[in-house]
Coordinates of C-alpha atoms in Angstrom, one line a residue:
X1 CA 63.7 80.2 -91.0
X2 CA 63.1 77.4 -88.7
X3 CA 61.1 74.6 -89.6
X4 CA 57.9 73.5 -87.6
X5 CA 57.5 71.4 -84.9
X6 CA 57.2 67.7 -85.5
X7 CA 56.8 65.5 -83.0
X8 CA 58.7 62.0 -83.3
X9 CA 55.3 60.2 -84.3
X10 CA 54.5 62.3 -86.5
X11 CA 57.6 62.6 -88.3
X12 CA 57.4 58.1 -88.0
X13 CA 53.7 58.5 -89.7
X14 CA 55.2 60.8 -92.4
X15 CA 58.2 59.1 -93.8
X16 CA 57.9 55.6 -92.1
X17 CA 54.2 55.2 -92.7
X18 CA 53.5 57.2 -95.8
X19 CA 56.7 57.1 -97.8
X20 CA 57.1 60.7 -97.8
X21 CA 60.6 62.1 -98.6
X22 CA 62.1 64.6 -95.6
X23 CA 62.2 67.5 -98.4
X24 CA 58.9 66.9 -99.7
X25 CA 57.7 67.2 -95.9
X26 CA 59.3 70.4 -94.9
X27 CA 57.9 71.8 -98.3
X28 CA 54.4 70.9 -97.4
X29 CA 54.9 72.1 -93.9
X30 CA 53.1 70.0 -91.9
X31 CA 53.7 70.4 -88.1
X32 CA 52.4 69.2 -84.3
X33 CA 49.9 71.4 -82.7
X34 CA 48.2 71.4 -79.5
X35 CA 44.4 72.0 -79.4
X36 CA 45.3 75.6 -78.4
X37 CA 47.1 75.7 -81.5
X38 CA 44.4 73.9 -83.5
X39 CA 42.2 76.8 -82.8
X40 CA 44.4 79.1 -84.2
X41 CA 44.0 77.4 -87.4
X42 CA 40.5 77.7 -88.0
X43 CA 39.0 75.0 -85.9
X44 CA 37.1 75.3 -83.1
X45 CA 34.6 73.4 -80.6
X46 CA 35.2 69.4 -80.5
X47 CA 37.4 69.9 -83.5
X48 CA 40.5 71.6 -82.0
X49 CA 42.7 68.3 -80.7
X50 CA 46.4 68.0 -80.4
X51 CA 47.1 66.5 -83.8
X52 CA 48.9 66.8 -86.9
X53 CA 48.7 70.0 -89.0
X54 CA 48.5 69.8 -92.7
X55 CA 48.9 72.5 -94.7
X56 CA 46.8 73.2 -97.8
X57 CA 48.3 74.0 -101.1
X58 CA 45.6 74.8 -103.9
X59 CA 46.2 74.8 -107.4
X60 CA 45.6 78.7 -107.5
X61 CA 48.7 79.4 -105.4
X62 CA 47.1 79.8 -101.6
X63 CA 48.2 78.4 -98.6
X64 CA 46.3 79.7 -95.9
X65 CA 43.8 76.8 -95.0
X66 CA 44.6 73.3 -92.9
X67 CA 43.8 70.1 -92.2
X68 CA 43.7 68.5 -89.1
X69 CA 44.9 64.9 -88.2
X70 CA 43.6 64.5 -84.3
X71 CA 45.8 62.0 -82.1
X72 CA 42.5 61.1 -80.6
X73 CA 40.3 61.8 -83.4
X74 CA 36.1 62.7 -82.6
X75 CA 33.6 59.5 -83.1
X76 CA 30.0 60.6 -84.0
X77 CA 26.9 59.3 -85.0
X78 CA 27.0 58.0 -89.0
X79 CA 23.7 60.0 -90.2
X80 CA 23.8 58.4 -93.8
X81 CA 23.2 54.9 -92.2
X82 CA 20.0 53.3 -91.2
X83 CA 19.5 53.0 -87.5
X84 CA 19.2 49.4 -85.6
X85 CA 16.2 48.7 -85.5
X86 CA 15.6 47.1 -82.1
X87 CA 17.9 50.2 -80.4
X88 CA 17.2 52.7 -82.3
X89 CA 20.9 53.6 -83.1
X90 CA 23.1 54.6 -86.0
X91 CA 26.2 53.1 -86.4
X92 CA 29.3 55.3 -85.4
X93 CA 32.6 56.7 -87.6
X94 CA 35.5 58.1 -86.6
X95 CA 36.1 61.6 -88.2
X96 CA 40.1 60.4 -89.3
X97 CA 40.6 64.4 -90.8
X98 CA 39.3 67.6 -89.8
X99 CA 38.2 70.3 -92.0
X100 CA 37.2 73.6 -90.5
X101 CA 33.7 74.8 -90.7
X102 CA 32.0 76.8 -93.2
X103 CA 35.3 76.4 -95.5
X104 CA 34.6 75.1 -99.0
X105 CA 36.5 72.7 -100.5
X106 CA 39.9 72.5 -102.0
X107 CA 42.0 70.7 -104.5
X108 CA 45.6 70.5 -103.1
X109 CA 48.9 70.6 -105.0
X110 CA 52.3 69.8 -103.5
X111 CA 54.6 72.5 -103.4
X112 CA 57.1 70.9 -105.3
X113 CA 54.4 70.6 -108.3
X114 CA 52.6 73.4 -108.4
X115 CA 54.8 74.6 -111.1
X116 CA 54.3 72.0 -113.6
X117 CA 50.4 72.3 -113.6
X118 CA 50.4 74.3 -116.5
X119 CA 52.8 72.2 -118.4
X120 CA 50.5 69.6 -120.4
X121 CA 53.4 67.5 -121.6
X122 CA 54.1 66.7 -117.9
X123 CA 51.8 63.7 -116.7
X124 CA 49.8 64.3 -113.9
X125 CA 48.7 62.2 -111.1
X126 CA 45.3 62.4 -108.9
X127 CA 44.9 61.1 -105.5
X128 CA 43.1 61.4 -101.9
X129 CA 44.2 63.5 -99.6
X130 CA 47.7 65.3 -98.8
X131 CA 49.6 62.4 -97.6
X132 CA 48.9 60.2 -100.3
X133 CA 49.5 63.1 -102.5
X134 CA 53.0 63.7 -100.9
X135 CA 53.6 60.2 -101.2
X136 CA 53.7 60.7 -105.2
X137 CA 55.7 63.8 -105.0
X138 CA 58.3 61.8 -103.5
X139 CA 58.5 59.7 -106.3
X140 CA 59.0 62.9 -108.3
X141 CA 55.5 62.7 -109.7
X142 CA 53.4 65.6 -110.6
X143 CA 50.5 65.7 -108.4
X144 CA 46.9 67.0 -107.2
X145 CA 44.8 65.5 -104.6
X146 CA 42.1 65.6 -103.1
X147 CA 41.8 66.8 -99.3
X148 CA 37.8 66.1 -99.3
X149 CA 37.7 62.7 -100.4
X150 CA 37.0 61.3 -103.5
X151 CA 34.5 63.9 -104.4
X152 CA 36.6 66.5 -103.7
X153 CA 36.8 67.9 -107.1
X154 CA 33.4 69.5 -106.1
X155 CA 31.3 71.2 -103.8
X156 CA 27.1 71.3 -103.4
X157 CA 26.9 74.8 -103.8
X158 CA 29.4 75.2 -106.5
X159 CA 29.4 72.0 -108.4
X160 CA 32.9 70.9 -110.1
X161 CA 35.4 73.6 -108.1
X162 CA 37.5 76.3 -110.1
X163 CA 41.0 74.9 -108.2
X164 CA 40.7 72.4 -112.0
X165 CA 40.5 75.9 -114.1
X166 CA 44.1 76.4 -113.1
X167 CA 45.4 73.4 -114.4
X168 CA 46.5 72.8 -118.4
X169 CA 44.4 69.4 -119.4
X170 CA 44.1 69.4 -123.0
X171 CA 46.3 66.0 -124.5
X172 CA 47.8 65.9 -121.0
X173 CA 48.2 62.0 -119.5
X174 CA 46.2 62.2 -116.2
X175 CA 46.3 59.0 -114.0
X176 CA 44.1 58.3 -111.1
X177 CA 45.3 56.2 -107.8
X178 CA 42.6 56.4 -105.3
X179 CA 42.9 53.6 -102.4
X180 CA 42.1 49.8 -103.9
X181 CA 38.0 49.8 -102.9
X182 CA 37.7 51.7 -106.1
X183 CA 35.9 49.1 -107.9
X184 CA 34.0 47.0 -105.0
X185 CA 32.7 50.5 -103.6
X186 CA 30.1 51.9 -105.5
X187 CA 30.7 55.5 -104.4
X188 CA 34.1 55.5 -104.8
X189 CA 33.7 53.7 -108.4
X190 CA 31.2 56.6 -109.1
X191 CA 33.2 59.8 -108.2
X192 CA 36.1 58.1 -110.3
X193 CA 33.9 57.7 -113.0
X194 CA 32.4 60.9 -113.1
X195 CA 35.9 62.6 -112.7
X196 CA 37.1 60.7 -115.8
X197 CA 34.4 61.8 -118.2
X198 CA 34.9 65.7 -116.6
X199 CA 38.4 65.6 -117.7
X200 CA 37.9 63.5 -120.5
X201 CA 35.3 66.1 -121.8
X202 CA 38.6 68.9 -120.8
X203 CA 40.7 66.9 -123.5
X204 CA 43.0 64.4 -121.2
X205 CA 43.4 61.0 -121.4
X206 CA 42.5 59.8 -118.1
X207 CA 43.6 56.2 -116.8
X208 CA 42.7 54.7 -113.8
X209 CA 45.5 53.3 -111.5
X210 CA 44.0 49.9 -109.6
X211 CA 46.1 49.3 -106.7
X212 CA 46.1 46.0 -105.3
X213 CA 43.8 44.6 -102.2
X214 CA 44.8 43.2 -99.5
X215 CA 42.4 40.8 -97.9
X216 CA 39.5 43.1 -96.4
X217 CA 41.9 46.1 -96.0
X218 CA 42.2 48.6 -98.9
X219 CA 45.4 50.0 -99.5
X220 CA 46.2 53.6 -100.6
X221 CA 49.5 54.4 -102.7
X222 CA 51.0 55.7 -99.2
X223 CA 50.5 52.6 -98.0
X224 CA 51.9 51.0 -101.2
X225 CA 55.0 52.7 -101.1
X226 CA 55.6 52.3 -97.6
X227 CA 55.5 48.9 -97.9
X228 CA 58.1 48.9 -100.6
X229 CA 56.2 49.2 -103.4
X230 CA 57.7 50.9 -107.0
X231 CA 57.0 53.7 -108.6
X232 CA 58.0 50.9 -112.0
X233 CA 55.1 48.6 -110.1
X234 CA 52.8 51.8 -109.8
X235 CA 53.3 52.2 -113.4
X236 CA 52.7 48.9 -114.2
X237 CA 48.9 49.2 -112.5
X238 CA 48.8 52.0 -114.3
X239 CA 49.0 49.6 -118.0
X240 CA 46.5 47.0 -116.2
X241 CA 44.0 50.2 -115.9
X242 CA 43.6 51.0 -119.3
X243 CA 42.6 47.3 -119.3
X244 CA 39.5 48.1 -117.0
X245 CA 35.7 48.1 -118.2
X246 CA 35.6 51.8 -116.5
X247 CA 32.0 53.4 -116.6
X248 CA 31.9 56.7 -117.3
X249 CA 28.5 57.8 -117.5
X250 CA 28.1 58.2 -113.6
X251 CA 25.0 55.5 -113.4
X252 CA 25.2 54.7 -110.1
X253 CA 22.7 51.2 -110.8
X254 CA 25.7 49.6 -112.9
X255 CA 28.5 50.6 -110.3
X256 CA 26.1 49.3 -107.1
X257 CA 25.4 46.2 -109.4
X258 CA 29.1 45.5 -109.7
X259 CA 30.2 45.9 -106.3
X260 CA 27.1 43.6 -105.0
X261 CA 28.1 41.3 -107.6
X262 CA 31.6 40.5 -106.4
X263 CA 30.3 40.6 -102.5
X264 CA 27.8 38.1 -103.9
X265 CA 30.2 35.7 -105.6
X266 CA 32.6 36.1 -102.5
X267 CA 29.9 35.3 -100.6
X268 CA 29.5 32.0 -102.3
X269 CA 33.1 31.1 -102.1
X270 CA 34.4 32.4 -105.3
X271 CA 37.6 33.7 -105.4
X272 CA 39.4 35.0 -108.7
X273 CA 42.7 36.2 -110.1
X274 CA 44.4 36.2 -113.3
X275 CA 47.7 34.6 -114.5
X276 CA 49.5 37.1 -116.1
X277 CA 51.6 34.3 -118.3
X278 CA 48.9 33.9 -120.0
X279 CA 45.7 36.1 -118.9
X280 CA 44.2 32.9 -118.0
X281 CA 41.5 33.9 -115.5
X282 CA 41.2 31.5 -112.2
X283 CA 38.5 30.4 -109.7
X284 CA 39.6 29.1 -106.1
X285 CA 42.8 28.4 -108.0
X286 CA 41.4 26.4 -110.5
X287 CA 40.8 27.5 -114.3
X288 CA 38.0 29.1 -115.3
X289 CA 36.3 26.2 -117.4
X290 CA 33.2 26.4 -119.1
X291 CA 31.7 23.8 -116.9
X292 CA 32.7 26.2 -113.9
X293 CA 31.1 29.2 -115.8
X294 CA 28.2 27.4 -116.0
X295 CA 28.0 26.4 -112.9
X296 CA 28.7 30.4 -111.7
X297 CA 26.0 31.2 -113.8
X298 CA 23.3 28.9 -113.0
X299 CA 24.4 30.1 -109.0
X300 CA 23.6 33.7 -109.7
X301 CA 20.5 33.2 -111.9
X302 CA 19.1 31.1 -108.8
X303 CA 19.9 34.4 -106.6
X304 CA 17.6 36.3 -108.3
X305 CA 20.4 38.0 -110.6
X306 CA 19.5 38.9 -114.5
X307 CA 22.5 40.9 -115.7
X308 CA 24.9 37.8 -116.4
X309 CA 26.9 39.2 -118.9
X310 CA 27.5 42.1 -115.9
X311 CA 28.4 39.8 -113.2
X312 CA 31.3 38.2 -116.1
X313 CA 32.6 41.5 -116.7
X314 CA 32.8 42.6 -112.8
X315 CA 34.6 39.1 -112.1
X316 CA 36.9 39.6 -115.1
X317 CA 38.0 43.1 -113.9
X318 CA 38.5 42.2 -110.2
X319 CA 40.5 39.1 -111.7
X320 CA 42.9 41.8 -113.4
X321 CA 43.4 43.7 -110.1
X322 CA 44.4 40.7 -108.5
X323 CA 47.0 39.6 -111.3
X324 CA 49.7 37.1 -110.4
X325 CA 52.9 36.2 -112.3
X326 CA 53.5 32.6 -110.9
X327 CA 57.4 32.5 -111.4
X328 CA 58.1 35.9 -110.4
X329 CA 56.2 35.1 -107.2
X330 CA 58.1 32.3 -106.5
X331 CA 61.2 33.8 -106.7
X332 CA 60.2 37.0 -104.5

């Protein structure tokens, strides 16, 4: 049986771009479609484009729903934001992924996986979206992810989908790796935290996977392992996670007042990272002092902000995600 079409930018976004292996593409299937084809895959109106085609695998064993990837992807009106107030305007986002209409959504498995769901002394990873998904696969991980985003795990008519049902959790290590905003944006902090206590409650032991930021740019684990990253180094986040103040009760107050937090302090010029010789936490390269906590502090309080012992725990965990071993990173 021949394989599908892949044109040569696609194929460079797969393996070049994601870190996907060639076996762990042709297992998922993807292929290049024209909008004529798109159609013929469930999507229709100003969502059939020329694009990239990416199969759906759910946890239940079907494969007969995509995703689409446009070349020149739809920009529409973002309704969840306020409009301008002197034009009257909404601020605009490009629609990166197509789903089709009226299909609910779907928990994906890599092919290569699927088999090992049920298997609880097999760790298993979570992730967004097929890609990334495939990007773990490659580094022979057991994987789900999550075609719908970070809430993907459940739908508003049907709350938290069945595609989990099919999957053995009880004493089973789960890790989560969604893209690095996971702590400075408050939805994405919530869904992970709400996912946690879900499987928590199904009897795993659920560790979150911080990946690195870089700059203003978040990074996903396709991106990591593109880049060059190790599946050791993944696994290493993955010991810094269990490190994390994680909130699992889903208050959305507490995750907003973190992420507003760190803007805040950034905002003021403070910068922080941790020195993993010693965990000694560092402002603007300088040691965290007392004077300087003071002085941090006393900044905040002026700002109107009450929750101080909140605003030292959000800079302590950011300082963790941005860890630094200062020999090792001389020598690389």
């Amino acid at each position: 049986m021949n394989a599908p079409p892949l044109a040569d930018h696609h194929r460079r976004m797969l393996e070049t771009e994601s870190g996907i292996a060639p076996e762990v593409i042709a297992a998922r299937g993807y292929r290049t479609v024209t909008a004529a084809e798109a159609r013929q895959f469930g999507f229709s109106g100003q969502q059939a484009r020329a694009g990239l085609l990416l199969p759906v695998h759910t946890t239940d064993g079907q494969s007969d729903i995509y995703v689409l990837r446009p070349d020149n992807p739809r920009v529409v009106e973002d309704k969840r934001q306020k409009k301008d107030p002197l034009t009257g305007d909404r601020p605009q986002k490009v629609i990166k992924y197509e789903w089709p209409r009226g299909v609910g959504a779907r928990i994906d498995c890599p092919p290569a996986c699927f088999d090992r769901l049920k298997d609880a002394q097999t760790p298993l990873w979570i992730t967004e979206g097929q890609k990334k998904g495939d990007a773990l696969a490659s580094w022979g991980l057991c994987t789900i992810d999550l075609p719908n985003g970070v809430w993907g795990w459940k739908s508003k008519q049907t709350g938290i989908l069945a595609d989990l049902d099919f999957i053995v959790w009880a004493e089973r290590e789960v890790f989560v790796v969604f893209d690095s905003d996971v702590i400075t944006k408050p939805p994405v902090a919530q869904a992970l935290a709400r996912l946690t206590k879900i499987l928590s409650r199904r009897g795993a032991r659920v560790t979150p996977v911080p990946l690195p930021q870089q700059g203003d740019d978040k990074l996903g684990v396709d991106d990591f392992k593109a880049q060059g990253g190790t599946l050791e180094q993944l696994q290493s986040f993955a010991a810094l996670g269990q490190l994390l103040p994680l909130k699992t009760d889903g208050r959305r107050s507490q995750e907003a007042g973190s992420a507003e937090y760190l803007k805040t302090l950034s905002d003021l010029g403070y910068s922080f990272r941790m020195r993993a010789l010693d965990d000694l936490i560092e402002v603007n390269g300088q040691p965290l002092s007392d004077p300087l906590r003071a002085e941090i502090r006393t900044r905040m309080r002026d700002l109107g902000y009450k929750g101080l012992t909140a605003i030292e725990d959000a800079y302590t965990a950011w300082a963790y995600r941005r860890s630094y071993h200062p020999v090792k990173n001389y020598l690389e």
